[in-house]
XYZ file of C-alpha atoms in Angstrom:
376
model
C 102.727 -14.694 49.496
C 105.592 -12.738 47.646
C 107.761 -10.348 49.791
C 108.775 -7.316 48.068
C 111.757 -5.379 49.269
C 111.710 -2.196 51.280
C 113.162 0.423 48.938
C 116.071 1.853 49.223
C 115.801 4.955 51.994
C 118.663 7.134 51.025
C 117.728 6.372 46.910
C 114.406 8.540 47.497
C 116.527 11.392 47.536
C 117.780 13.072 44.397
C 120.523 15.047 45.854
C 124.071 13.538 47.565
C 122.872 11.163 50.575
C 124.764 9.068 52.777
C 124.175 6.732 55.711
C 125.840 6.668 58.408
C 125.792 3.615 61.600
C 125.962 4.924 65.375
C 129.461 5.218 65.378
C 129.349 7.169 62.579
C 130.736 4.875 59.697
C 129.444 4.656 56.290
C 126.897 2.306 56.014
C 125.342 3.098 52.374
C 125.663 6.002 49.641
C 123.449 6.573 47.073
C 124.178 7.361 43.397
C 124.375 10.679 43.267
C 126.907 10.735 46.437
C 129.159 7.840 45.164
C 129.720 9.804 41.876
C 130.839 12.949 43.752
C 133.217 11.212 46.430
C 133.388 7.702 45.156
C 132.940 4.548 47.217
C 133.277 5.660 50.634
C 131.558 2.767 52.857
C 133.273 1.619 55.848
C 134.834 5.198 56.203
C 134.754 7.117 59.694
C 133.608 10.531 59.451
C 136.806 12.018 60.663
C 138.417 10.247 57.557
C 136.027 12.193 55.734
C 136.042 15.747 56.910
C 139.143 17.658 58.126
C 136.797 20.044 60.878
C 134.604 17.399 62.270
C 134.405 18.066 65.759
C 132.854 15.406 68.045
C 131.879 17.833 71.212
C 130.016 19.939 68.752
C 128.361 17.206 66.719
C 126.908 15.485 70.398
C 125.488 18.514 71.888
C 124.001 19.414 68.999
C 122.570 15.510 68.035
C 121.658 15.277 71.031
C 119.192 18.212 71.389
C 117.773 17.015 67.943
C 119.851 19.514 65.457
C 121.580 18.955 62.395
C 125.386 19.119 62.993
C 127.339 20.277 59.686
C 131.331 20.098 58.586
C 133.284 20.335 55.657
C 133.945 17.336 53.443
C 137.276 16.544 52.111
C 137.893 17.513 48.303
C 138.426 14.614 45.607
C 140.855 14.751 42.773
C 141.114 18.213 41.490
C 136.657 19.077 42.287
C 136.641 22.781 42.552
C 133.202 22.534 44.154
C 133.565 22.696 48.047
C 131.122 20.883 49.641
C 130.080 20.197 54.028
C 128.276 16.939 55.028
C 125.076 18.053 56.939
C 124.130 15.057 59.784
C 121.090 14.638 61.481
C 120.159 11.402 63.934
C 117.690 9.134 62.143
C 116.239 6.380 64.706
C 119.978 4.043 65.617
C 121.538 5.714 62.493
C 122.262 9.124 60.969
C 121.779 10.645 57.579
C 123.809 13.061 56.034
C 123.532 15.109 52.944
C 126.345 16.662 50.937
C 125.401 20.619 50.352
C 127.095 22.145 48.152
C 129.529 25.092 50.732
C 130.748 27.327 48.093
C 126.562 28.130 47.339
C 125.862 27.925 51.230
C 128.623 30.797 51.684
C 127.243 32.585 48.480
C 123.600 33.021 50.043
C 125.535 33.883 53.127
C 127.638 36.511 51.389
C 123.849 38.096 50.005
C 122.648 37.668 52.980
C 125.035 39.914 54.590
C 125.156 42.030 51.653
C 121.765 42.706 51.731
C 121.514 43.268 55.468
C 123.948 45.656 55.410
C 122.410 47.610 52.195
C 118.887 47.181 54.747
C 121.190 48.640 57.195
C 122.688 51.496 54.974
C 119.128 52.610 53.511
C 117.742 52.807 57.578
C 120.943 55.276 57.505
C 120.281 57.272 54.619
C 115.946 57.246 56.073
C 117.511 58.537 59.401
C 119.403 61.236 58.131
C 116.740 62.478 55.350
C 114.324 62.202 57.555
C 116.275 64.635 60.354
C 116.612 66.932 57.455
C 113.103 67.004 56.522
C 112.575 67.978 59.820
C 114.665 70.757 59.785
C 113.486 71.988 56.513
C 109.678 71.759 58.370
C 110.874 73.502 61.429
C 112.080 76.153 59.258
C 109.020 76.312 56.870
C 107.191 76.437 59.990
C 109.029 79.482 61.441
C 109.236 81.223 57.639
C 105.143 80.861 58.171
C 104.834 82.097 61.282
C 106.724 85.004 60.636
C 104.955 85.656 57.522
C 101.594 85.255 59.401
C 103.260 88.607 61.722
C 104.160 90.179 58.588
C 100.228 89.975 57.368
C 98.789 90.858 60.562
C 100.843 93.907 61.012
C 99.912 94.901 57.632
C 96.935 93.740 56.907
C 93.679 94.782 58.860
C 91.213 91.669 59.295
C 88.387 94.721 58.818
C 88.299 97.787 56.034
C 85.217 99.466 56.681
C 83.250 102.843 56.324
C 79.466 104.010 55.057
C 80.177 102.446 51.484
C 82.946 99.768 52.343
C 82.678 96.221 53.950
C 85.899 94.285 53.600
C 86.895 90.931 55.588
C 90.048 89.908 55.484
C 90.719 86.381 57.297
C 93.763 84.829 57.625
C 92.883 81.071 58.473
C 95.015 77.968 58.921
C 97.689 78.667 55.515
C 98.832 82.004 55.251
C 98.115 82.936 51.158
C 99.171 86.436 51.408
C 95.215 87.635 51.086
C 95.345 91.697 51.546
C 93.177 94.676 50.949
C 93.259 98.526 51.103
C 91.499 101.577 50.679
C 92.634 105.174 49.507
C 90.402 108.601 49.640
C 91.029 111.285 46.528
C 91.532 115.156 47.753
C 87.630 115.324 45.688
C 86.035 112.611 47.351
C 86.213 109.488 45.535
C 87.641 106.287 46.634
C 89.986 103.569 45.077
C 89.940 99.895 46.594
C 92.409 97.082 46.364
C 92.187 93.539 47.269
C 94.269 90.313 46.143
C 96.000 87.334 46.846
C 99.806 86.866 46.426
C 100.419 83.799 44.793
C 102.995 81.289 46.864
C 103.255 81.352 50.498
C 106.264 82.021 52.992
C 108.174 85.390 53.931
C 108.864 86.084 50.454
C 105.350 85.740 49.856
C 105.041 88.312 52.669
C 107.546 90.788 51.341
C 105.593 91.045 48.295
C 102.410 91.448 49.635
C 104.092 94.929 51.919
C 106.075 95.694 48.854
C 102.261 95.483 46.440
C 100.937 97.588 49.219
C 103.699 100.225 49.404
C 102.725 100.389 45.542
C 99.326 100.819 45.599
C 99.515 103.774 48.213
C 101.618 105.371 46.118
C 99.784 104.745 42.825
C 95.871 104.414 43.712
C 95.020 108.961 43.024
C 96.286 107.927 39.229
C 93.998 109.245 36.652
C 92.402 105.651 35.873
C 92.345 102.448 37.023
C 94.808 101.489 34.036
C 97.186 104.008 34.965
C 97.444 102.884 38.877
C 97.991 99.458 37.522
C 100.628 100.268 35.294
C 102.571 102.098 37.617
C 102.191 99.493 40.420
C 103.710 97.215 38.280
C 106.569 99.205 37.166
C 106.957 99.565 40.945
C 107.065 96.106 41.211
C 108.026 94.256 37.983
C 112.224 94.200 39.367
C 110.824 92.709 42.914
C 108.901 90.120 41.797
C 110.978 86.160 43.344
C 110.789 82.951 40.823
C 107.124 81.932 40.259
C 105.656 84.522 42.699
C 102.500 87.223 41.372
C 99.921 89.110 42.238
C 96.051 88.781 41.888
C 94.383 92.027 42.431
C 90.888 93.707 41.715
C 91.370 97.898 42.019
C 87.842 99.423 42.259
C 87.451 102.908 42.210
C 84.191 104.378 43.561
C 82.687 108.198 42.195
C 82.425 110.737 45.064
C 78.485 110.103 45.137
C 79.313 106.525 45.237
C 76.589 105.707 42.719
C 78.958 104.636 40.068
C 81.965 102.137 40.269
C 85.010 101.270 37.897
C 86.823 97.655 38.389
C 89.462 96.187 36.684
C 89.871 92.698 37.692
C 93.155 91.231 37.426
C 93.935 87.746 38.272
C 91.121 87.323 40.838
C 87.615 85.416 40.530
C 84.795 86.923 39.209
C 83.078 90.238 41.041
C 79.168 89.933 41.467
C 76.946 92.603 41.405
C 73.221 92.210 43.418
C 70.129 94.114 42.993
C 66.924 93.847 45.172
C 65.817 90.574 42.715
C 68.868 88.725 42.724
C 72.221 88.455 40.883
C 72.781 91.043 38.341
C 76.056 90.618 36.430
C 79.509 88.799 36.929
C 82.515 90.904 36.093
C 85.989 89.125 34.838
C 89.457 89.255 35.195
C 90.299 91.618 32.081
C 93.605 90.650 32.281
C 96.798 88.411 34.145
C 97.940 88.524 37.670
C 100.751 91.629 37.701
C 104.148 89.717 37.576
C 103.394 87.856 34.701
C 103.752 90.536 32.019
C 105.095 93.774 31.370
C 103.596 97.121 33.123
C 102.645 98.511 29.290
C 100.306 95.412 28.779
C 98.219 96.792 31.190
C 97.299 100.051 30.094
C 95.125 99.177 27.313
C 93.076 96.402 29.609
C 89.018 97.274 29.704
C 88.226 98.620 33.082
C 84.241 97.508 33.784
C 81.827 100.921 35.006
C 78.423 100.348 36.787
C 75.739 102.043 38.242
C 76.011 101.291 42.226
C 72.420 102.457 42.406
C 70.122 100.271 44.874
C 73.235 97.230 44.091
C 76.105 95.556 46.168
C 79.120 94.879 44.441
C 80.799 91.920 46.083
C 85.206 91.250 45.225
C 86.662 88.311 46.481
C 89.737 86.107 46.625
C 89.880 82.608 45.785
C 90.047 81.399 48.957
C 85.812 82.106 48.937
C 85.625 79.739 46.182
C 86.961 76.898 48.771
C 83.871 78.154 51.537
C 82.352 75.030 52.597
C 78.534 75.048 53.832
C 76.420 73.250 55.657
C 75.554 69.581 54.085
C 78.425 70.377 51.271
C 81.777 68.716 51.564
C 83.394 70.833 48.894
C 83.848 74.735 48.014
C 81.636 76.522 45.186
C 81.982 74.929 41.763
C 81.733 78.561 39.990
C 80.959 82.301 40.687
C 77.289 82.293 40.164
C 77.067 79.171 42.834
C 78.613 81.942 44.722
C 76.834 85.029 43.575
C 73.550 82.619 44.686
C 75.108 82.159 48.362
C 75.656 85.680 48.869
C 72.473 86.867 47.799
C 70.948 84.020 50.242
C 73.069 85.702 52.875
C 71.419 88.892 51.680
C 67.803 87.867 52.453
C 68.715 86.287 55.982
C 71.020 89.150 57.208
C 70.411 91.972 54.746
C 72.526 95.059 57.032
C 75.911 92.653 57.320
C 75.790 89.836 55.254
C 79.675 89.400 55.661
C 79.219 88.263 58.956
C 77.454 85.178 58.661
C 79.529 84.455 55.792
C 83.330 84.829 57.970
C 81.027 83.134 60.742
C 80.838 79.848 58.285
C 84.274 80.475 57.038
C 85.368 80.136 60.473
C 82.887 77.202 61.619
C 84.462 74.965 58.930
C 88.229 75.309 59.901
C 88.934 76.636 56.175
C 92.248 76.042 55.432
C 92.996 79.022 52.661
C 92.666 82.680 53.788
C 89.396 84.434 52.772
C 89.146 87.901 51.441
C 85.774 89.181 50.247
C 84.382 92.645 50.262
C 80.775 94.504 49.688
C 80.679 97.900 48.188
C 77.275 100.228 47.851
C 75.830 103.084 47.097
C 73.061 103.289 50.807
C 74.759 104.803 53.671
C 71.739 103.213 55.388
C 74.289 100.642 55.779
C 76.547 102.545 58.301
C-alpha cells in the first residue's frame, strides 16, 4: 500500500502564512510569505516584529484570541504589514495582513461613524425646529380658529334663510353673511378662503368688512366688483376667495346668484333636483375687480324650490357605508333631496349631524334658501 503525503497545511492558503513552534520560532512559510519577507525559518518572533509584546500575546492566546503586531519592513517595501497569531493545536499560525489597508478600513470606519454621528446631529436639531415651526402652526391655528368664531356665526337663519356654518378639525376659513335692503330684499354671501392660518383669518374679516359695505349695490356684479377693489391690495401670496352672493327679491319668490369660485348651487322642487348652477367666474384674488362686472349672474323662480349653496368642504361629507366624499354635485344634489324626504322642515340638521358623526376634517358651509315661510 502506497503512502501519500499529508499536504502542506500552511500551502492551502493563498495569502502570506507562516508557522510558528511553541516557542514561537519559525517552523515553515509558504510561498506567498517567503516572497514578501524572504526565508525567515528559525527566526524568533521578537526578531521579527519591533512591538511584540509577550504579556499581551499570552493573555490573549490563552483565552483563545488572535494576538496581532507589526512586522518588520524589508528592503525599501512601502507596504506595512502586522503578523496576526492564533494557537493551532502545539503550534501557532500566523498570517501577514496587510496594516496600511487594516488602518485604511479603520480610518472609514471612523469616518463614517462620525458622519453617522454628524447626520444624528443635524436629525436632532431639524427635528427641534420642526417642532417649533408645529408649535407655532399650531398656535397660528388656534388663533385663527378665535378669529372665525368671533366672526363667523355657526347659524344664519330667518323665515327664508338656513345657513350652517361648521368649523371642524382644519380651520379653511368657511364664512357666511346676510344683509337686508331699506325695500326688503336680501343679499347672501358664503365662501371659503383659500389657505389656512391667521392670514387666512385676516382675509376672511377683511372679505367680510367688504361685503357689508358692498352687498345694497345695484347688482350682484356691482357688489362683486367693489368687494374686490376693496380687497385686490390685501390679498397675501397664493391666498383667494371663493364666494357665491345671492340676492333674494322682497317677495322672496325670485333669486339672483353669481357663483364665484365655489361648487355648484342646486335647486329642488317637490320631484327632485331641478338645475345645477356654476361658478360664472374665478375666486376674487385671482383677477382684476373690472373682470367681474360683465360675469352672468343666474335668476330663478324660488317658487315651491330650495336653493341649496355650499362650500367644498360638503363635497368631502362622508355617509354611511361610503369611505369617500361625493364624486360630483348631482351625487350631492341626490343626498340633499334624500335628506328632503326624511326630514323635509330642517334638512340641514341631519346633514351637520353626519358631518359631525364622521369627524370631517374640512369645515362645512352649506345653506338652504326658499320662498315658504312655512319653514319658520
Amino acid at each position: 500500500m502506497s503512502s501519500k503525503s499529508e499536504p502542506n497545511f500552511i500551502d492551502l492558503f493563498e495569502i502570506p502564512t507562516v508557522r510558528l513552534d511553541s516557542t514561537l520560532n519559525v517552523v515553515e512559510a509558504n510561498g506567498w510569505f517567503n516572497a514578501l519577507f524572504g526565508d525567515l525559518a528559525g527566526k524568533a518572533v521578537a526578531e521579527m516584529s519591533a512591538d511584540f509584546n509577550e504579556r499581551k500575546f499570552i493573555r490573549k492566546t490563552s483565552s483563545g484570541q488572535p494576538y496581532s503586531c507589526g512586522l518588520l519592513s524589508v528592503g525599501d517595501r512601502q507596504v506595512q504589514y502586522s503578523l496576526r497569531l492564533k494557537p493551532f493545536a502545539d503550534h501557532f499560525i500566523g498570517v501577514a495582513v496587510d496594516a496600511s489597508a487594516s488602518a485604511k478600513a479603520e480610518a472609514m470606519l471612523a469616518s463614517y461613524s462620525e458622519m453617522i454621528e454628524k447626520q444624528n446631529r443635524e436629525i436632532k436639531a431639524k427635528t427641534a425646529q420642526v417642532n417649533i415651526w408645529r408649535d407655532r402652526i399650531q398656535q397660528e391655528l388656534q388663533q385663527a380658529a378665535t378669529v372665525q368664531d368671533l366672526l363667523v356665526p355657526k347659524h344664519v337663519a330667518n323665515r327664508f334663510l338656513d345657513s350652517r356654518c361648521e368649523p371642524l378639525q382644519e380651520l379653511s376659513g368657511d364664512f357666511h353673511e346676510v344683509g337686508f335692503h331699506a325695500d326688503g330684499q336680501m343679499t347672501f354671501i358664503s365662501g371659503d378662503v383659500a389657505g389656512k392660518g391667521i392670514y387666512a383669518a385676516i382675509m376672511l374679516a377683511q372679505t367680510l368688512t367688504a361685503f357689508r359695505a358692498s352687498f345694497d349695490r345695484g347688482t350682484l356684479t356691482d357688489v362683486a366688483v367693489n368687494m374686490v377693489a376693496m380687497l385686490e391690495d390685501r390679498f397675501p401670496d397664493g391666498l383667494f376667495v371663493a364666494l357665491t352672493l345671492i340676492r333674494q327679491s322682497a317677495d322672496r319668490q325670485t333669486v339672483n346668484i353669481l357663483n364665484l369660485g365655489n361648487p355648484d348651487g342646486v335647486l329642488i322642487d317637490g320631484d327632485g333636483p331641478v338645475a345645477l348652477i356654476p361658478s360664472a367666474g374665478p375666486a376674487i384674488g385671482i383677477l382684476p375687480a373690472d373682470i367681474y362686472q360683465d360675469l352672468p349672474v343666474s335668476k330663478y323662480n324660488l317658487t315651491d324650490k330650495r336653493l341649496y349653496v355650499f362650500t367644498d368642504g360638503v363635497l368631502d361629507i362622508q355617509r354611511d357605508g361610503y369611505q369617500t366624499g361625493f364624486a360630483n354635485c348631482e351625487e350631492v344634489s341626490q343626498f340633499l333631496y334624500a335628506l328632503e324626504q326624511t326630514n323635509p322642515r330642517s334638512p340641514l340638521d341631519d346633514l351637520i349631524a353626519i358631518v359631525r358623526a364622521n369627524e370631517q376634517i374640512d369645515d362645512v358651509t352649506i345653506a338652504c334658501l326658499h320662498a315658504d315661510p312655512r319653514h319658520e
